[in-house]
Each structure stands twice: as C-alpha cells, then as structure tokens.
Short mmCIF file of C-alpha atoms and ligand atoms in Angstrom, two decimals:
data_model
loop_
_atom_site.label_atom_id
_atom_site.label_comp_id
_atom_site.label_asym_id
_atom_site.label_seq_id
_atom_site.Cartn_x
_atom_site.Cartn_y
_atom_site.Cartn_z
CA UNK A 268 5.73 222.11 77.07
CA UNK A 269 6.31 219.09 79.25
CA UNK A 270 3.67 217.94 81.71
CA UNK A 271 4.98 215.01 83.71
CA UNK A 272 6.75 212.83 81.14
CA UNK A 273 4.80 213.99 78.11
CA UNK A 274 5.47 216.85 75.71
CA UNK A 275 2.36 218.73 74.67
CA UNK A 276 1.28 221.46 72.37
CA UNK A 277 -2.10 223.00 73.11
CA UNK A 278 -3.65 221.65 69.90
CA UNK A 279 -2.69 218.80 67.60
CA UNK A 280 -4.24 216.58 64.90
CA UNK A 281 -5.56 213.26 66.24
CA UNK A 282 -3.67 210.07 65.31
CA UNK A 283 -6.45 208.96 62.97
CA UNK A 284 -6.24 212.29 61.09
CA UNK A 285 -9.97 212.93 61.38
CA UNK A 286 -10.02 215.37 64.29
CA UNK A 287 -7.92 217.63 66.47
CA UNK A 288 -7.26 217.34 70.17
CA UNK A 289 -7.02 220.09 72.77
CA UNK A 290 -6.45 220.45 76.48
CA UNK A 291 -9.74 221.57 78.06
CA UNK A 292 -8.62 224.78 79.77
CA UNK A 293 -11.91 225.25 81.61
CA UNK A 294 -10.93 222.31 83.84
CA UNK A 295 -7.41 223.49 84.72
CA UNK A 296 -5.70 223.48 87.14
CA UNK A 297 -7.84 220.84 88.77
CA UNK A 298 -8.17 218.35 85.93
CA UNK A 299 -5.95 217.80 82.89
CA UNK A 300 -8.30 216.44 80.24
CA UNK A 301 -7.83 216.10 76.51
CA UNK A 302 -10.89 216.71 74.35
CA UNK A 303 -11.36 215.58 70.76
CA UNK A 304 -12.90 218.05 68.29
CA UNK A 305 -14.44 216.23 65.29
CA UNK A 306 -16.34 219.04 63.59
CA UNK A 307 -16.09 222.75 62.85
CA UNK A 308 -19.03 223.27 65.19
CA UNK A 309 -17.07 221.58 67.98
CA UNK A 310 -14.07 223.82 67.25
CA UNK A 311 -16.29 226.93 67.29
CA UNK A 312 -17.87 225.82 70.54
CA UNK A 313 -14.44 225.13 72.14
CA UNK A 314 -13.44 228.73 71.33
CA UNK A 315 -16.78 230.13 72.46
CA UNK A 316 -16.75 228.25 75.78
CA UNK A 317 -13.06 229.06 76.26
CA UNK A 318 -11.92 225.45 76.36
CA UNK A 319 -9.21 227.02 74.22
CA UNK A 320 -8.42 230.69 74.62
CA UNK A 321 -5.57 233.16 74.20
CA UNK A 322 -5.23 235.02 70.93
CA UNK A 323 -2.76 232.73 69.07
CA UNK A 324 -4.49 229.52 70.17
CA UNK A 325 -7.89 230.88 69.15
CA UNK A 326 -6.40 231.46 65.68
CA UNK A 327 -4.91 227.97 65.51
CA UNK A 328 -8.18 226.36 66.61
CA UNK A 329 -10.13 228.33 64.02
CA UNK A 330 -7.68 227.16 61.35
CA UNK A 331 -8.29 223.53 62.29
CA UNK A 332 -12.03 224.23 62.39
CA UNK A 333 -11.86 225.06 58.68
CA UNK A 334 -9.99 221.78 58.04
CA UNK A 335 -12.66 219.78 59.85
CA UNK A 336 -15.41 221.43 57.81
CA UNK A 337 -13.69 220.97 54.45
CA UNK A 338 -12.90 217.30 55.13
CA UNK A 339 -16.66 216.59 54.97
CA UNK A 340 -17.77 219.16 52.43
CA UNK A 341 -15.19 221.19 50.48
CA UNK A 342 -17.76 223.28 48.58
CA UNK A 343 -17.61 227.08 48.31
CA UNK A 344 -20.81 227.42 50.28
CA UNK A 345 -19.48 225.30 53.13
CA UNK A 346 -16.21 227.23 53.16
CA UNK A 347 -18.13 230.50 53.38
CA UNK A 348 -20.39 229.08 56.12
CA UNK A 349 -17.53 227.84 58.29
CA UNK A 350 -15.53 231.06 57.92
CA UNK A 351 -18.55 232.98 59.20
CA UNK A 352 -19.26 230.51 61.99
CA UNK A 353 -15.72 230.68 63.33
CA UNK A 354 -15.31 234.45 62.84
CA UNK A 355 -18.34 235.02 65.05
CA UNK A 356 -16.93 233.19 68.09
CA UNK A 357 -14.79 235.91 69.72
CA UNK A 358 -14.45 239.48 68.44
CA UNK A 359 -11.35 241.00 70.05
CA UNK A 360 -8.40 238.70 69.25
CA UNK A 361 -7.44 239.57 65.69
CA UNK A 362 -5.55 236.29 65.22
CA UNK A 363 -8.89 234.61 64.64
CA UNK A 364 -9.61 236.65 61.53
CA UNK A 365 -5.96 236.48 60.51
CA UNK A 366 -5.99 232.67 60.64
CA UNK A 367 -9.28 232.47 58.71
CA UNK A 368 -7.85 234.72 56.01
CA UNK A 369 -4.80 232.44 55.78
CA UNK A 370 -7.04 229.43 55.27
CA UNK A 371 -9.28 231.20 52.80
CA UNK A 372 -6.25 232.38 50.83
CA UNK A 373 -4.73 228.88 50.80
CA UNK A 374 -7.80 226.92 49.68
CA UNK A 375 -10.15 229.38 47.99
CA UNK A 376 -8.60 229.01 44.50
CA UNK A 377 -8.19 225.24 44.59
CA UNK A 378 -10.37 222.51 43.14
CA UNK A 379 -12.67 221.07 45.77
CA UNK A 380 -10.79 217.76 45.86
CA UNK A 381 -7.58 219.52 46.86
CA UNK A 382 -8.98 221.77 49.53
CA UNK A 383 -8.97 219.61 52.64
CA UNK A 384 -5.33 218.55 52.27
CA UNK A 385 -4.26 222.15 51.64
CA UNK A 386 -6.22 223.29 54.70
CA UNK A 387 -4.59 220.70 56.97
CA UNK A 388 -1.10 221.66 55.83
CA UNK A 389 -1.86 225.39 56.23
CA UNK A 390 -3.18 224.85 59.75
CA UNK A 391 -0.09 222.80 60.62
CA UNK A 392 2.12 225.57 59.26
CA UNK A 393 0.26 228.19 61.32
CA UNK A 394 0.92 226.10 64.44
CA UNK A 395 4.60 225.49 63.64
CA UNK A 396 5.09 229.18 62.87
CA UNK A 397 3.42 230.15 66.13
CA UNK A 398 5.83 227.96 68.09
CA UNK A 399 8.84 229.47 66.32
CA UNK A 400 7.52 233.02 66.71
CA UNK A 401 6.84 232.59 70.42
CA UNK A 402 10.27 231.09 70.96
CA UNK A 403 11.81 234.15 69.22
CA UNK A 404 9.71 236.48 71.39
CA UNK A 405 11.09 234.58 74.37
CA UNK A 406 14.67 235.08 73.25
CA UNK A 407 14.23 238.83 72.77
CA UNK A 408 12.28 239.28 75.98
CA UNK A 409 14.75 237.22 78.01
CA UNK A 410 17.38 239.85 77.22
CA UNK A 411 15.23 242.42 79.02
CA UNK A 412 15.06 240.17 82.07
CA UNK A 413 18.77 239.50 81.87
CA UNK A 414 19.47 243.26 81.88
CA UNK A 415 17.34 243.71 85.01
CA UNK A 416 19.18 240.81 86.63
CA UNK A 417 22.56 242.40 85.88
CA UNK A 418 21.38 245.73 87.28
CA UNK A 419 20.34 243.92 90.45
CA UNK A 420 23.66 242.06 90.68
CA UNK A 421 21.94 238.76 89.93
CA UNK A 422 19.17 239.50 92.43
CA UNK A 423 15.71 238.11 91.78
CA UNK A 424 13.90 239.68 88.81
CA UNK A 425 10.29 240.30 89.84
CA UNK A 426 7.95 240.18 86.86
CA UNK A 427 4.27 241.08 87.09
CA UNK A 428 1.93 239.51 84.54
CA UNK A 429 -1.80 239.65 83.90
CA UNK A 430 -4.15 236.94 82.66
CA UNK A 431 -2.48 234.04 80.88
CA UNK A 432 -0.11 234.76 78.01
CA UNK A 433 1.85 231.56 78.45
CA UNK A 434 2.01 228.32 76.48
CA UNK A 435 -1.65 227.66 77.19
CA UNK A 436 -2.57 230.83 75.28
CA UNK A 437 -0.48 229.89 72.24
CA UNK A 438 0.50 226.65 70.54
CA UNK A 439 3.59 226.47 72.76
CA UNK A 440 5.95 228.74 74.74
CA UNK A 441 3.56 231.67 75.13
CA UNK A 442 4.20 235.33 74.50
CA UNK A 443 4.64 237.21 77.80
CA UNK A 444 5.77 234.05 79.60
CA UNK A 445 8.20 232.82 76.92
CA UNK A 446 10.90 235.27 78.13
CA UNK A 447 10.30 234.10 81.69
CA UNK A 448 10.78 230.44 80.74
CA UNK A 449 13.93 231.11 78.73
CA UNK A 450 15.42 233.37 81.41
CA UNK A 451 14.62 230.80 84.12
CA UNK A 452 16.12 228.00 82.03
CA UNK A 453 19.25 230.13 81.52
CA UNK A 454 19.75 230.34 85.28
CA UNK A 455 18.43 233.87 85.84
CA UNK A 456 16.54 234.15 89.13
CA UNK A 457 13.00 235.08 88.09
CA UNK A 458 9.91 235.38 90.24
CA UNK A 459 6.46 236.13 88.80
CA UNK A 460 3.64 238.03 90.48
CA UNK A 461 0.54 236.41 88.99
CA UNK A 462 -2.57 238.61 88.83
CA UNK A 463 -5.58 236.40 89.58
CA UNK A 464 -7.38 238.08 86.63
CA UNK A 465 -11.03 238.30 87.51
CA UNK A 466 -13.59 237.45 86.40
CA UNK A 467 -12.45 234.14 84.89
CA UNK A 468 -9.24 233.93 86.90
CA UNK A 469 -6.97 232.82 84.08
CA UNK A 470 -3.99 234.00 86.15
CA UNK A 471 -4.92 231.92 89.18
CA UNK A 472 -5.91 228.83 87.23
CA UNK A 473 -3.72 228.83 84.11
CA UNK A 474 -0.65 231.02 84.66
CA UNK A 475 -0.04 229.62 88.14
CA UNK A 476 -0.52 226.09 86.73
CA UNK A 477 1.96 226.44 83.93
CA UNK A 478 4.60 228.35 85.90
CA UNK A 479 4.34 225.63 88.56
CA UNK A 480 4.68 222.89 85.96
CA UNK A 481 7.86 224.57 84.66
CA UNK A 482 9.26 225.17 88.15
CA UNK A 483 9.27 228.98 87.93
CA UNK A 484 8.85 230.66 91.36
CA UNK A 485 5.61 232.64 91.44
CA UNK A 486 3.12 234.20 93.81
CA UNK A 487 -0.59 234.67 93.15
CA UNK A 488 -1.91 238.14 93.99
CA UNK A 489 -5.35 239.72 94.03
CA UNK A 490 -5.95 241.83 90.94
CA UNK A 491 -5.91 245.02 92.97
CA UNK A 492 -2.52 244.37 94.58
CA UNK A 493 -0.21 245.24 91.70
CA UNK A 494 -0.12 249.01 92.26
CA UNK A 495 0.71 248.53 95.93
CA UNK A 496 3.55 246.14 95.12
CA UNK A 497 4.93 248.60 92.58
CA UNK A 498 4.88 251.43 95.15
CA UNK A 499 7.00 249.26 97.41
CA UNK A 500 9.62 248.45 94.79
CA UNK A 501 8.54 244.82 94.52
CA UNK A 502 7.99 244.79 90.75
CA UNK A 503 10.93 245.23 88.36
CA UNK A 504 9.06 244.82 85.11
CA UNK A 505 5.52 244.21 83.86
CA UNK A 506 5.15 241.79 80.96
CA UNK A 507 1.74 241.09 79.44
CA UNK A 508 0.26 239.79 76.20
CA UNK A 509 -2.16 241.34 73.73
CA UNK A 510 -5.15 240.22 71.70
CA UNK A 511 -4.95 243.03 69.19
CA UNK A 512 -2.25 245.64 68.62
CA UNK A 513 -3.02 248.69 66.51
CA UNK A 514 -0.71 250.13 63.85
CA UNK A 515 0.45 252.76 66.35
CA UNK A 516 1.02 250.33 69.23
CA UNK A 517 -2.14 250.52 71.35
CA UNK A 518 -2.93 247.08 72.75
CA UNK A 519 -6.12 245.33 73.81
CA UNK A 520 -5.53 242.75 76.50
CA UNK A 521 -7.50 241.12 79.30
CA UNK A 522 -9.54 243.57 81.35
CA UNK A 523 -7.38 245.14 84.05
CA UNK A 524 -4.23 245.44 81.95
CA UNK A 525 -4.77 249.19 81.52
CA UNK A 526 -4.86 249.76 85.29
CA UNK A 527 -1.55 247.92 85.66
CA UNK A 528 -0.02 250.12 82.96
CA UNK A 529 -1.22 253.25 84.79
CA UNK A 530 0.24 252.02 88.06
CA UNK A 531 3.48 251.11 86.31
CA UNK A 532 3.78 254.59 84.80
CA UNK A 533 3.14 256.25 88.17
CA UNK A 534 5.85 254.15 89.76
CA UNK A 535 8.47 254.19 87.01
CA UNK A 536 8.13 250.45 86.40
CA UNK A 537 8.80 249.43 82.77
CA UNK A 538 5.69 248.02 81.09
CA UNK A 539 6.32 245.70 78.14
CA UNK A 540 3.83 243.93 75.89
CA UNK A 541 4.85 240.71 74.12
CA UNK A 542 3.21 239.91 70.80
CA UNK A 543 3.48 237.84 67.68
CA UNK A 544 3.05 239.99 64.56
CA UNK A 545 -0.18 238.03 63.95
CA UNK A 546 -1.85 240.19 66.62
CA UNK A 547 -1.09 243.44 64.79
CA UNK A 548 -4.12 244.96 63.11
CA UNK A 549 -2.47 247.32 60.62
CA UNK A 550 -5.84 248.71 59.58
CA UNK A 551 -6.62 250.55 62.80
CA UNK A 552 -4.86 253.15 64.92
CA UNK A 553 -6.92 254.24 67.90
CA UNK A 554 -7.41 251.16 70.03
CA UNK A 555 -9.91 252.72 72.44
CA UNK A 556 -12.40 253.66 69.76
CA UNK A 557 -11.66 251.03 67.12
CA UNK A 558 -10.99 247.70 68.82
CA UNK A 559 -14.21 245.74 69.43
CA UNK A 560 -14.38 244.72 73.07
CA UNK A 561 -16.01 241.38 73.77
CA UNK A 562 -18.94 241.50 76.16
CA UNK A 563 -19.19 238.25 78.09
CA UNK A 564 -21.96 236.84 80.28
CA UNK A 565 -22.58 238.75 83.53
CA UNK A 566 -22.59 235.42 85.37
CA UNK A 567 -18.80 235.33 85.02
CA UNK A 568 -18.78 238.36 87.36
CA UNK A 569 -21.51 237.32 89.77
CA UNK A 570 -20.20 233.76 90.18
CA UNK A 571 -16.87 232.15 90.93
CA UNK A 572 -15.86 228.68 89.83
CA UNK A 573 -13.50 226.40 91.71
CA UNK A 574 -12.87 223.09 93.39
CA UNK A 575 -15.12 222.41 96.35
CA UNK A 576 -13.94 220.63 99.48
CA UNK A 577 -15.47 217.39 98.19
CA UNK A 578 -13.30 217.59 95.07
CA UNK A 579 -16.15 218.58 92.76
CA UNK A 580 -15.70 221.48 90.32
CA UNK A 581 -18.43 223.91 91.22
CA UNK A 582 -19.68 227.47 90.78
CA UNK A 583 -20.89 229.69 93.62
CA UNK A 584 -22.76 233.01 93.68
CA UNK A 585 -20.85 235.94 95.21
CA UNK A 586 -23.45 238.69 94.81
CA UNK A 587 -27.09 239.20 95.81
CA UNK A 588 -29.70 237.46 93.62
CA UNK A 589 -30.47 239.52 90.53
CA UNK A 590 -27.48 241.84 90.98
CA UNK A 591 -26.69 243.65 87.70
CA UNK A 592 -23.20 242.96 86.37
CA UNK A 593 -21.22 244.08 83.34
CA UNK A 594 -18.44 242.00 81.85
CA UNK A 595 -16.12 243.72 79.37
CA UNK A 596 -13.52 241.05 78.64
CA UNK A 597 -10.71 243.35 77.47
CA UNK A 598 -9.44 246.89 77.85
CA UNK A 599 -7.09 249.00 75.79
CA UNK A 600 -3.73 250.26 76.98
CA UNK A 601 -2.64 253.25 74.90
CA UNK A 602 0.82 253.13 73.36
CA UNK A 603 1.97 256.10 75.48
CA UNK A 604 1.90 253.89 78.59
CA UNK A 605 3.93 251.08 76.99
CA UNK A 606 7.71 251.01 77.40
CA UNK A 607 8.22 248.62 74.48
CA UNK A 608 6.73 245.86 72.35
CA UNK A 609 8.52 242.51 72.36
CA UNK A 610 8.00 240.86 68.98
CA UNK A 611 9.53 237.90 67.15
CA UNK A 612 11.80 240.37 65.35
CA UNK A 613 13.00 242.22 68.44
CA UNK A 614 11.90 244.92 70.87
CA UNK A 615 10.53 248.17 69.49
CA UNK A 616 8.82 251.35 70.60
CA UNK A 617 5.04 251.19 70.83
CA UNK A 618 4.58 253.48 67.84
CA UNK A 619 3.98 253.30 64.10
CA UNK A 620 7.67 254.00 63.47
CA UNK A 621 8.72 251.35 65.97
CA UNK A 622 6.50 248.68 64.47
CA UNK A 623 7.26 249.60 60.85
CA UNK A 624 11.02 249.51 61.54
CA UNK A 625 10.60 245.82 62.38
CA UNK A 626 7.75 245.05 59.98
CA UNK A 627 8.16 247.22 56.85
CA UNK A 628 5.60 245.02 55.13
CA UNK A 629 2.65 243.39 56.80
CA UNK A 630 3.96 239.85 57.39
CA UNK A 631 0.43 238.71 58.16
CA UNK A 632 -0.83 239.06 54.59
CA UNK A 633 -2.39 235.79 53.40
CA UNK A 634 -0.44 233.44 51.16
CA UNK A 635 -0.80 233.69 47.41
CA UNK A 636 -4.00 232.05 46.28
CA UNK A 637 -7.54 232.80 45.32
CA UNK A 638 -9.32 235.66 46.97
CA UNK A 639 -12.89 235.54 48.19
CA UNK A 640 -14.60 237.72 50.70
CA UNK A 641 -12.90 238.51 54.00
CA UNK A 642 -14.50 236.97 57.04
O1 LIG B 1136 -10.07 235.79 77.26
P1 LIG B 1136 -8.75 235.12 77.02
O2 LIG B 1136 -8.38 234.15 78.10
O3 LIG B 1136 -8.68 234.52 75.65
O4 LIG B 1136 -7.71 236.32 77.09
C1 LIG B 1136 -6.35 236.05 76.89
C2 LIG B 1136 -5.50 237.26 77.04
O5 LIG B 1136 -5.95 238.32 77.36
C3 LIG B 1136 -4.05 237.09 76.70
O6 LIG B 1136 -3.27 237.97 77.45
C4 LIG B 1136 -3.87 237.41 75.21
O7 LIG B 1136 -4.67 236.55 74.44
C5 LIG B 1136 -2.48 237.28 74.78
S1 LIG B 1136 -2.06 235.58 74.68
C6 LIG B 1136 -0.60 235.24 74.11
#
C-alpha cells in the first residue's frame, strides 16, 4: 500500500537483517510510527498488545518471531519454547498456529546451523504468498461488486464492512477490502459503510484510515446502525473477514459480525466473507462450540481511547467506577447466514462441498520437513 510517497507492507525485515519492522497499529490513525522488533519476545508482545493484528498479519508476525529466536539460539529447546510463546498470544485466529506449523515443518529437521536462514526464507515466503493470495481474493471479490454495479446501472455500490480486514490486517491488500480497492481502481463507484467496531474501534481507527489513504469514499457508522441502513436499502452487500473458518463454512470474526449477518438475512442483503485458505481450520465443523473465543481485558469495554483536544493520545472511562464488563473479542457466524466465501481460488458456498470443490486437499499443510510436536 502507498502512504504518501512510500510503499509499505505491514511487516518487513530491517535493513540490517537482524530484526523486523512493523507499523504500530495502536497509534493509528493519529500517529504513523514504525517499530523495530528485535526478539521473539518483542514479536509476541506486539501481537499480544495488538500493535499488529488481523489474522494473516498475526501469522506473519509469529513467523518472524521464530526467525528472531532462532537467529540467537537455534536449539530444539529454544524452537519449542518460542513456538509455545507465540502460540499463546491470541487464541482465535488460526493463521497463528498455521504459520508456526509452517516454520516448525521448515526448520525442525535441519541442522542447527541451517535453521535461522531457512526460517527467514520461510517467513518471507509466507508474506509473499499472503500478498498474492489477498490480491487474488480482491480479483474474485471485485467481480461481485462489479455485478452489483451493473445491476444498479453504474450507481454507487454500498458495501458494509466490520472491523478491519484491509491491508493493515494482512501483509498487503487485505481480504474483505481487497475487492473494494480493486473495484475502486477499476473505476467502479464504491462507497463503504465502516462499522466503528467497539470495543477497540478498529473500523473507526484502521479501516477509515486505510480507505481514506486509498481515496475510497466511506462513512463511519455506529456499530448498531447497520441493520437500520439495510432496512432502508442503503447497503448492497456486506463484506467481512474471518479469523477462523470451519470445514463447513462457519466463520469467527470480530464481535458484532454475527448481528450484521442476521440483519443482512432479514433484509435480503448478500453477506460475503473473504478469506485466505490459511484461515480454514479443516479439523473443526461447528464454529459456535469449537472455535476458542478470545477473552480480552474488560477495560477495553469500560474505556475509550482517542486523541484529546491537546493532541495527546488518551484513554477515558465511560462507565461508573467498578462497573463489571465482559469482552468477548469474536463471535461466530454460522454458514447458513453466509451468501458465499470469497477465497483466493474463487467464490464458493459456505459449506463443506463448497470449500472442498475449491480446496480438494488442504493447501495449508506444512512443507515437507521434519515433524515435531504441533504448537
Ligand atoms: O482483533 P483483531 O483486530 O485482530 O480482529 C481482526 C478481525 O476480526 C478481522 O476481521 C480478521 O482478522 C480478518 S483479517 C483479514
């Protein structure tokens, strides 16, 4: 993505080859700061504190975390330690475990002296693949937007999205927003309704930031507004991302996604979920009972963070002192509410048959190499 005159990915190796650099997403949209991660602990902390977030980017950061650990100590015990450290950071996005399995598969059978180099090249491949996959998702999804545009005689296509599933959530392009960018660049009139996405407001801070940077018309809405807009014919299509997709097409995405899917069904609005195959967990079926839902600190609900009038980033309380709060970070939208899944191999039904027609074999299986225990 281009910010000003510079092209960025969301994560990249530092020039000296001893670290990786990220954009600190906790400071956006108010400050654009690049942070250097020198150690696996720093990578784990960046994921934990959500300096990087979004399922594919969490996976890419974890991959580089393994590289940073092995550069200092390529022993089996250190490999095992770092896999466990990184796996424990966030439980819902399956890309994290997928990326760690890729790294383990690539380096586990090698001599210690060869491990760090193999890890760096595997992490780089994961990032390059993610960019290509997201671009392909964009191409397939843009056709859906183009069809809506034709139906509306080139009228504005109103997309509703939740949370941030744009380039900031991936290495580049994004999943749900990749079709928007490609359609916009192709001259299709697209406008995005951006759910603010409480409690952390990734829609207000990140999606609005990146759509603005790309010049895509958008309007920020309160989380509760989507159903109302759908009732009034103001949403043509919902397009969201996913952190984990089950073998039958249930999806876990940022809390509030399920309510949008219900509203979409009640109003006949198509509800699509965009995903790289790295978010498919082929081992589970029932998302509601089987996907682990991350519980985050209650303070994210009782407080709001933003830029104060004096230009200082600050947090304010919005509830009475001591108010109990619960903070489930994700919810599950059952496949029956999903019109289609937009993948790098095309659009399919949210069902086992739909997914298997596109992915007869699990493309996420680790590369050939030594085994070892799964993180
Ligand atoms: O808690 P976050 O910000 O990591 O949640 C991100 C989302 O819910 C995204 O929609 C999801 O990761 C898909 S990103 C391509």
